[in-house]
């Protein structure tokens, strides 16, 4: 690690299901340009149980300095559940991007249709979501409101969504702040405006008006 990186706030960025680390590298680059030491945390979203990701993420966080987390979709659930199971981890703030924290109707529709294999071992977590947040970390949610995605095709969610995750599914008791940006679920990982909101929350604990 360079001396410059050592002085910048550290951030780990988690991708969602069906994605690899490359998916969130543009977002990590934007966070780096905003002054963070942004790194990508990769995990197996289909073949491995979420517990494996929980353990690996907790181990990595214990190794270093205080570290913010940013998770797109399933990545937000992985991050939040890791913090719930390990409340002593040095994580000041977490930003979720379109994460179905209340459980995903799209995932439920896939499971009901017998397509559990498309979700792999992450299916149950996506289906049930997370418990209300009561931990020390500040958690914010950036949701999309352009209804274009697989959820609309399956008929599991309506127009009040990002096309894959309903807006209601992104609201969880205990969140510090919530905002919407004009983009789809996939677009949240690439949207400059979403990245600006992530930066604002990581810096101030609240989103831009």
XYZ file of N, CA and C in Angstrom:
627
model
N 0.841 -1.192 0.000
C 0.000 0.000 0.000
C 0.881 1.249 0.000
N 0.574 2.232 -0.870
C 1.351 3.458 -0.913
C 0.989 4.340 0.273
N 1.875 5.309 0.581
C 1.585 6.214 1.684
C 0.343 7.039 1.402
N 0.103 7.349 0.109
C -1.097 8.095 -0.259
C -2.348 7.293 0.053
N -2.363 6.002 -0.315
C -3.518 5.155 -0.051
C -3.750 4.998 1.439
N -2.684 4.971 2.223
C -2.807 4.766 3.660
C -3.513 5.924 4.336
N -3.485 7.115 3.735
C -4.114 8.283 4.353
C -5.546 8.494 3.888
N -5.992 7.738 2.884
C -7.348 7.913 2.364
C -8.315 6.952 3.038
N -9.591 7.359 3.218
C -10.584 6.443 3.791
C -10.724 5.197 2.922
N -10.772 4.046 3.564
C -10.815 2.786 2.828
C -12.257 2.357 2.571
N -12.503 1.837 1.370
C -13.829 1.359 0.974
C -13.681 0.022 0.263
N -14.543 -0.926 0.605
C -14.652 -2.174 -0.145
C -15.984 -2.170 -0.893
N -15.944 -2.496 -2.185
C -17.130 -2.495 -3.036
C -17.481 -3.939 -3.393
N -18.737 -4.325 -3.160
C -19.197 -5.695 -3.418
C -20.149 -5.705 -4.607
N -19.967 -6.653 -5.507
C -20.855 -6.817 -6.663
C -22.094 -7.621 -6.268
N -23.032 -7.729 -7.212
C -24.260 -8.474 -6.971
C -24.213 -9.871 -7.554
N -25.378 -10.513 -7.602
C -25.475 -11.871 -8.127
C -25.260 -11.863 -9.644
N -24.717 -12.973 -10.171
C -24.435 -13.156 -11.590
C -23.310 -12.246 -12.081
N -22.659 -11.517 -11.193
C -21.622 -10.576 -11.600
C -20.262 -10.987 -11.054
N -19.234 -10.382 -11.594
C -17.875 -10.578 -11.103
C -17.324 -9.224 -10.672
N -16.079 -9.228 -10.231
C -15.469 -8.006 -9.721
C -15.449 -6.885 -10.766
N -15.284 -7.252 -12.038
C -15.226 -6.234 -13.095
C -16.484 -5.369 -13.136
N -17.601 -5.942 -12.689
C -18.891 -5.244 -12.752
C -18.877 -3.938 -11.959
N -18.199 -3.931 -10.809
C -18.220 -2.746 -9.958
C -16.902 -1.963 -9.993
N -15.997 -2.340 -10.866
C -14.746 -1.585 -10.957
C -14.972 -0.132 -11.401
N -15.917 0.153 -12.324
C -16.165 1.566 -12.653
C -16.607 2.377 -11.429
N -17.439 1.779 -10.578
C -17.863 2.461 -9.363
C -16.686 2.666 -8.417
N -15.856 1.637 -8.255
C -14.679 1.755 -7.398
C -13.748 2.851 -7.916
N -13.639 2.964 -9.239
C -12.783 4.010 -9.828
C -13.325 5.390 -9.495
N -14.648 5.559 -9.563
C -15.241 6.858 -9.224
C -15.001 7.195 -7.751
N -15.089 6.195 -6.882
C -14.833 6.441 -5.460
C -13.367 6.808 -5.228
N -12.477 6.173 -5.971
C -11.052 6.510 -5.862
C -10.800 7.940 -6.301
N -11.468 8.348 -7.374
C -11.313 9.718 -7.868
C -11.863 10.739 -6.883
N -12.773 10.282 -6.011
C -13.363 11.174 -4.998
C -12.540 11.204 -3.720
N -11.432 10.473 -3.690
C -10.543 10.557 -2.546
C -10.501 9.352 -1.640
N -11.159 8.257 -2.037
C -11.164 7.045 -1.229
C -10.133 6.035 -1.745
N -9.683 5.189 -0.855
C -8.896 4.018 -1.249
C -9.902 2.898 -1.487
N -10.425 2.837 -2.707
C -11.517 1.916 -3.040
C -10.980 0.621 -3.639
N -11.400 -0.491 -3.068
C -11.018 -1.813 -3.533
C -12.275 -2.647 -3.740
N -12.179 -3.668 -4.566
C -13.317 -4.538 -4.862
C -13.186 -5.843 -4.091
N -14.295 -6.259 -3.483
C -14.337 -7.542 -2.781
C -15.162 -8.516 -3.627
N -14.521 -9.556 -4.138
C -15.208 -10.540 -4.950
C -15.608 -11.767 -4.147
N -16.678 -12.402 -4.560
C -17.159 -13.622 -3.897
C -17.969 -14.431 -4.911
N -18.191 -15.697 -4.612
C -18.969 -16.559 -5.508
C -20.446 -16.459 -5.131
N -21.230 -15.837 -5.982
C -22.626 -15.558 -5.653
C -23.569 -16.711 -5.977
N -23.129 -17.672 -6.778
C -24.003 -18.781 -7.176
C -23.577 -20.101 -6.530
N -22.316 -20.465 -6.703
C -21.855 -21.791 -6.292
C -21.623 -21.923 -4.790
N -21.291 -20.820 -4.123
C -20.970 -20.879 -2.699
C -22.120 -20.330 -1.863
N -22.246 -20.841 -0.643
C -23.249 -20.329 0.285
C -22.858 -18.932 0.753
N -23.832 -18.060 1.025
C -23.509 -16.723 1.522
C -22.627 -16.747 2.767
N -22.736 -17.786 3.583
C -21.922 -17.880 4.792
C -20.428 -17.785 4.472
N -20.034 -18.329 3.326
C -18.622 -18.254 2.926
C -18.216 -16.803 2.721
N -19.083 -16.038 2.059
C -18.794 -14.614 1.837
C -18.805 -13.849 3.153
N -19.764 -14.162 4.048
C -19.802 -13.504 5.357
C -18.457 -13.672 6.069
N -17.981 -14.899 6.096
C -16.740 -15.198 6.826
C -15.529 -14.525 6.192
N -15.436 -14.591 4.857
C -14.292 -13.983 4.172
C -14.282 -12.473 4.329
N -15.462 -11.861 4.224
C -15.537 -10.409 4.351
C -15.176 -9.989 5.777
N -15.691 -10.693 6.774
C -15.367 -10.364 8.165
C -13.871 -10.497 8.425
N -13.274 -11.540 7.880
C -11.837 -11.747 8.067
C -11.037 -10.607 7.442
N -11.438 -10.201 6.255
C -10.710 -9.120 5.587
C -10.859 -7.796 6.340
N -12.046 -7.544 6.865
C -12.266 -6.287 7.576
C -11.485 -6.247 8.885
N -11.328 -7.379 9.523
C -10.582 -7.418 10.783
C -9.096 -7.171 10.568
N -8.615 -7.414 9.356
C -7.184 -7.283 9.072
C -6.734 -5.834 8.942
N -7.663 -4.933 8.658
C -7.243 -3.579 8.302
C -7.845 -2.489 9.158
N -7.716 -1.259 8.696
C -8.239 -0.089 9.395
C -9.753 0.018 9.220
N -10.396 0.985 9.866
C -11.827 1.195 9.623
C -12.120 1.310 8.131
N -13.142 0.613 7.693
C -13.416 0.474 6.259
C -14.907 0.617 5.987
N -15.259 1.506 5.067
C -16.641 1.626 4.613
C -16.944 0.487 3.639
N -18.227 0.177 3.483
C -18.664 -0.838 2.531
C -19.695 -0.252 1.572
N -19.651 -0.703 0.326
C -20.642 -0.353 -0.688
C -21.028 -1.644 -1.382
N -22.319 -1.961 -1.419
C -22.752 -3.216 -2.031
C -23.879 -3.022 -3.019
N -23.689 -3.507 -4.246
C -24.742 -3.457 -5.254
C -25.606 -4.701 -5.139
N -26.919 -4.528 -5.018
C -27.883 -5.626 -5.027
C -27.571 -6.666 -3.948
N -27.299 -7.909 -4.333
C -26.964 -8.950 -3.355
C -25.763 -8.537 -2.501
N -24.836 -7.784 -3.072
C -23.669 -7.344 -2.311
C -24.045 -6.554 -1.073
N -25.131 -5.778 -1.148
C -25.593 -5.036 0.016
C -26.110 -5.960 1.106
N -26.823 -7.020 0.719
C -27.304 -8.000 1.696
C -26.134 -8.731 2.346
N -25.148 -9.106 1.537
C -23.957 -9.785 2.075
C -23.270 -8.883 3.097
N -23.112 -7.607 2.751
C -22.435 -6.677 3.646
C -23.213 -6.475 4.937
N -24.526 -6.232 4.828
C -25.330 -5.958 6.019
C -25.408 -7.177 6.934
N -25.580 -8.345 6.354
C -25.667 -9.557 7.168
C -24.327 -9.865 7.836
N -23.223 -9.561 7.151
C -21.904 -9.732 7.775
C -21.771 -8.835 9.001
N -22.236 -7.594 8.896
C -22.170 -6.676 10.026
C -23.100 -7.121 11.156
N -24.247 -7.653 10.813
C -25.177 -8.120 11.853
C -24.564 -9.258 12.653
N -23.858 -10.148 11.961
C -23.252 -11.303 12.629
C -21.954 -10.949 13.346
N -21.363 -9.824 12.970
C -20.074 -9.415 13.553
C -20.151 -7.942 13.933
N -20.872 -7.588 14.975
C -21.095 -6.176 15.302
C -19.840 -5.423 15.731
N -18.739 -6.141 15.958
C -17.497 -5.488 16.372
C -16.631 -5.056 15.202
N -17.034 -5.341 13.977
C -16.204 -4.994 12.822
C -16.068 -3.477 12.680
N -14.883 -2.999 12.276
C -14.640 -1.556 12.174
C -15.186 -0.962 10.875
N -16.518 -0.921 10.756
C -17.170 -0.389 9.553
C -18.037 0.799 9.967
N -17.621 2.015 9.627
C -18.412 3.190 10.007
C -19.711 3.324 9.209
N -19.627 3.092 7.871
C -20.798 3.307 7.019
C -20.879 2.265 5.908
N -22.110 1.955 5.538
C -22.409 1.033 4.434
C -23.446 1.693 3.534
N -23.198 1.659 2.229
C -24.191 2.108 1.257
C -24.614 0.913 0.407
N -25.922 0.675 0.362
C -26.486 -0.372 -0.491
C -27.037 0.279 -1.759
N -26.853 -0.387 -2.873
C -27.362 0.093 -4.159
C -28.419 -0.889 -4.666
N -29.686 -0.524 -4.524
C -30.763 -1.367 -5.024
C -30.854 -2.731 -4.367
N -30.414 -2.850 -3.141
C -30.438 -4.153 -2.451
C -31.834 -4.437 -1.896
N -32.401 -5.609 -2.171
C -33.737 -5.948 -1.659
C -33.666 -6.376 -0.188
N -33.443 -5.419 0.689
C -33.242 -5.730 2.108
C -34.495 -6.321 2.760
N -35.660 -6.032 2.165
C -36.909 -6.593 2.687
C -37.249 -7.938 2.044
N -36.347 -8.450 1.216
C -36.637 -9.666 0.471
C -37.069 -9.320 -0.941
N -36.759 -10.202 -1.879
C -36.974 -9.912 -3.295
C -38.137 -10.711 -3.879
N -39.151 -9.991 -4.370
C -40.265 -10.647 -5.046
C -39.799 -11.302 -6.349
N -38.799 -10.711 -6.986
C -38.244 -11.301 -8.208
C -37.599 -12.646 -7.897
N -36.801 -12.700 -6.828
C -36.198 -13.971 -6.423
C -37.274 -14.980 -6.045
N -38.300 -14.515 -5.346
C -39.392 -15.419 -4.948
C -40.092 -15.988 -6.181
N -40.301 -15.146 -7.195
C -40.957 -15.614 -8.422
C -40.109 -16.670 -9.129
N -38.806 -16.474 -9.157
C -37.912 -17.456 -9.773
C -37.949 -18.779 -9.007
N -37.949 -18.702 -7.690
C -38.001 -19.921 -6.870
C -39.331 -20.640 -7.055
N -40.426 -19.884 -7.120
C -41.757 -20.476 -7.301
C -41.901 -21.157 -8.654
N -41.185 -20.668 -9.643
C -41.248 -21.247 -10.984
C -40.291 -22.428 -11.160
N -39.592 -22.773 -10.105
C -38.664 -23.893 -10.173
C -37.329 -23.534 -10.786
N -37.010 -22.244 -10.799
C -35.756 -21.782 -11.395
C -34.731 -21.425 -10.326
N -34.729 -22.169 -9.244
C -33.813 -21.888 -8.130
C -32.363 -21.917 -8.570
N -32.063 -22.724 -9.589
C -30.686 -22.829 -10.053
C -30.124 -21.522 -10.558
N -30.992 -20.609 -11.034
C -30.504 -19.328 -11.528
C -29.978 -18.444 -10.402
N -30.441 -18.711 -9.179
C -30.001 -17.933 -8.018
C -28.945 -18.655 -7.202
N -28.767 -19.953 -7.486
C -27.771 -20.725 -6.753
C -28.050 -20.741 -5.269
N -26.997 -20.739 -4.476
C -27.139 -20.849 -3.029
C -27.444 -19.501 -2.366
N -27.526 -18.450 -3.193
C -27.921 -17.138 -2.667
C -29.438 -16.951 -2.673
N -30.168 -17.885 -3.263
C -31.619 -17.756 -3.380
C -32.339 -17.491 -2.065
N -32.101 -18.294 -1.020
C -32.816 -18.071 0.246
C -32.574 -16.695 0.848
N -31.341 -16.182 0.774
C -31.045 -14.859 1.320
C -31.788 -13.777 0.554
N -31.805 -13.869 -0.765
C -32.523 -12.888 -1.572
C -34.023 -12.963 -1.319
N -34.527 -14.151 -1.104
C -35.959 -14.350 -0.889
C -36.418 -13.750 0.440
N -35.638 -13.953 1.497
C -36.085 -13.511 2.826
C -35.611 -12.113 3.210
N -34.474 -11.654 2.667
C -33.954 -10.352 3.028
C -33.271 -10.334 4.379
N -33.175 -9.157 4.976
C -32.447 -8.960 6.225
C -33.373 -8.516 7.346
N -32.933 -8.696 8.558
C -33.654 -8.215 9.731
C -33.490 -6.701 9.854
N -34.409 -6.023 10.550
C -34.235 -4.583 10.789
C -32.855 -4.295 11.371
N -32.266 -3.175 10.947
C -30.900 -2.883 11.334
C -30.845 -2.187 12.690
N -30.027 -2.730 13.586
C -29.867 -2.156 14.929
C -28.394 -1.992 15.301
N -27.500 -2.162 14.325
C -26.076 -2.127 14.601
C -25.509 -0.715 14.636
N -24.212 -0.587 14.962
C -23.587 0.728 15.092
C -23.282 1.429 13.768
N -23.095 0.694 12.689
C -22.757 1.317 11.405
C -23.951 2.089 10.853
N -23.670 3.227 10.221
C -24.709 3.969 9.507
C -24.926 3.298 8.151
N -26.181 3.033 7.816
C -26.501 2.345 6.563
C -27.417 3.221 5.714
N -27.015 3.450 4.474
C -27.818 4.218 3.539
C -28.180 3.392 2.315
N -29.263 3.761 1.656
C -29.736 3.035 0.474
C -29.916 3.991 -0.697
N -29.290 3.664 -1.826
C -29.534 4.355 -3.090
C -30.363 3.415 -3.955
N -31.595 3.798 -4.241
C -32.495 2.965 -5.048
C -32.660 3.577 -6.432
N -32.960 2.742 -7.417
C -33.262 3.220 -8.755
C -34.760 3.257 -8.972
N -35.225 4.112 -9.888
C -36.667 4.197 -10.123
C -37.035 4.123 -11.612
N -36.140 3.530 -12.420
C -36.472 3.262 -13.822
C -36.858 1.786 -13.927
N -38.147 1.480 -14.120
C -38.631 0.090 -14.046
C -38.323 -0.740 -15.286
N -37.065 -1.080 -15.448
C -36.644 -1.849 -16.616
C -35.738 -2.988 -16.144
N -36.261 -4.237 -16.192
C -35.469 -5.359 -15.733
C -36.264 -6.637 -15.631
N -35.631 -7.689 -15.127
C -36.212 -9.023 -15.100
C -37.450 -9.115 -14.224
N -37.513 -8.296 -13.174
C -38.666 -8.344 -12.284
C -39.959 -7.963 -12.973
N -39.904 -6.987 -13.860
C -41.099 -6.599 -14.615
C -41.508 -7.688 -15.578
N -40.520 -8.369 -16.172
C -40.828 -9.440 -17.117
C -41.517 -10.610 -16.426
N -41.108 -10.887 -15.187
C -41.702 -11.989 -14.426
C -43.049 -11.618 -13.817
N -43.346 -10.332 -13.766
C -44.601 -9.892 -13.181
C -44.590 -9.867 -11.665
N -43.398 -9.956 -11.070
C -43.326 -10.003 -9.615
C -43.380 -8.639 -8.950
N -43.061 -7.581 -9.715
C -43.062 -6.229 -9.159
C -43.713 -5.278 -10.146
N -44.119 -4.113 -9.645
C -44.775 -3.126 -10.480
C -43.833 -2.046 -10.962
N -44.431 -0.943 -11.379
C -43.654 0.158 -11.944
C -42.866 0.913 -10.882
N -43.290 0.826 -9.626
C -42.594 1.526 -8.550
C -41.365 0.718 -8.158
N -40.383 0.694 -9.060
C -39.246 -0.218 -8.902
C -38.110 0.222 -9.814
N -37.009 -0.532 -9.757
C -35.908 -0.325 -10.701
C -35.919 -1.385 -11.790
N -37.041 -2.109 -11.887
C -37.187 -3.169 -12.875
C -36.844 -4.546 -12.338
N -36.072 -4.608 -11.279
C -35.686 -5.871 -10.653
C -36.066 -5.902 -9.180
N -35.930 -4.758 -8.518
C -36.227 -4.640 -7.088
C -37.249 -3.529 -6.882
N -38.323 -3.825 -6.155
C -39.326 -2.812 -5.841
C -38.752 -1.807 -4.853
N -39.172 -0.555 -4.968
C -38.688 0.463 -4.044
C -38.999 0.087 -2.595
N -40.166 -0.501 -2.365
C -40.533 -0.899 -1.002
C -39.560 -1.931 -0.442
N -38.969 -2.729 -1.321
C -38.024 -3.758 -0.864
C -36.682 -3.165 -0.440
N -36.428 -1.918 -0.820
C -35.155 -1.283 -0.458
C -35.245 -0.527 0.862
N -36.432 -0.447 1.433
C -36.623 0.291 2.689
C -36.633 -0.688 3.856
N -35.772 -0.431 4.824
C -35.640 -1.303 5.988
C -35.563 -0.448 7.234
N -36.232 -0.884 8.277
C -36.155 -0.174 9.547
C -34.705 -0.109 10.017
N -34.274 1.075 10.417
C -32.912 1.251 10.901
C -31.980 1.929 9.925
N -32.430 2.128 8.671
C -31.591 2.840 7.708
C -31.404 4.292 8.147
N -30.219 4.833 7.936
C -29.949 6.227 8.276
C -30.495 7.187 7.228
N -30.518 6.750 5.960
C -31.008 7.617 4.892
C -31.344 6.760 3.680
N -32.188 7.302 2.814
C -32.644 6.600 1.608
C -32.843 7.639 0.513
N -32.404 7.333 -0.704
C -32.631 8.241 -1.823
C -32.879 7.439 -3.089
N -33.429 8.104 -4.094
C -33.671 7.479 -5.396
C -32.929 8.254 -6.478
N -32.408 7.526 -7.457
C -31.804 8.155 -8.627
C -32.461 7.578 -9.873
N -32.403 8.344 -10.945
C -33.102 7.971 -12.181
C -32.278 6.960 -12.966
N -32.402 5.691 -12.604
C -31.696 4.629 -13.312
C -32.342 3.292 -12.990
N -31.972 2.276 -13.749
C -32.478 0.925 -13.526
C -31.603 0.189 -12.514
N -31.978 -1.040 -12.208
C -31.213 -1.829 -11.239
C -29.775 -2.030 -11.706
N -29.615 -2.455 -12.931
C -28.270 -2.637 -13.478
C -27.513 -1.321 -13.518
N -28.215 -0.248 -13.897
C -27.582 1.049 -14.039
C -27.034 1.621 -12.752
N -27.518 1.158 -11.601
C -27.037 1.681 -10.328
C -25.531 1.498 -10.162
N -24.993 0.434 -10.729
C -23.556 0.164 -10.603
C -22.715 1.079 -11.489
N -23.356 1.746 -12.464
C -22.614 2.542 -13.444
C -22.999 4.020 -13.447
N -24.054 4.376 -12.735
C -24.584 5.733 -12.759
C -23.665 6.732 -12.044
N -23.252 7.814 -12.724
C -22.460 8.853 -12.061
C -23.218 9.500 -10.895
N -24.538 9.670 -11.051
C -25.325 10.274 -9.981
C -25.393 9.354 -8.768
N -25.550 8.049 -9.000
C -25.541 7.101 -7.880
C -24.195 7.149 -7.162
N -23.117 7.240 -7.937
C -21.780 7.321 -7.331
C -21.635 8.590 -6.496
N -22.181 9.703 -6.970
C -22.138 10.949 -6.203
C -22.860 10.791 -4.876
N -23.991 10.107 -4.894
C -24.742 9.907 -3.655
C -23.978 8.985 -2.698
N -23.316 7.986 -3.241
C -22.495 7.105 -2.412
C -21.400 7.908 -1.723
N -20.713 8.747 -2.495
C -19.641 9.580 -1.938
C -20.182 10.482 -0.830
N -21.338 11.103 -1.075
C -21.919 12.012 -0.083
C -22.216 11.280 1.222
N -22.780 10.083 1.123
C -23.122 9.356 2.349
C -21.871 8.896 3.082
N -20.895 8.414 2.344
C -19.663 7.969 2.993
C -18.950 9.124 3.687
N -19.064 10.315 3.132
C -18.400 11.481 3.714
C -19.191 12.109 4.858
N -20.537 12.131 4.720
C -21.351 12.933 5.638
C -22.391 12.129 6.412
N -22.648 10.877 6.008
C -23.690 10.102 6.668
C -25.088 10.455 6.208
N -25.199 11.173 5.094
C -26.514 11.510 4.524
C -26.336 11.761 3.027
N -27.437 11.652 2.294
C -27.397 11.837 0.849
C -27.618 13.298 0.479
N -27.275 13.639 -0.764
C -27.535 14.975 -1.287
C -29.035 15.165 -1.459
N -29.537 16.393 -1.309
C -30.981 16.630 -1.475
C -31.438 16.293 -2.884
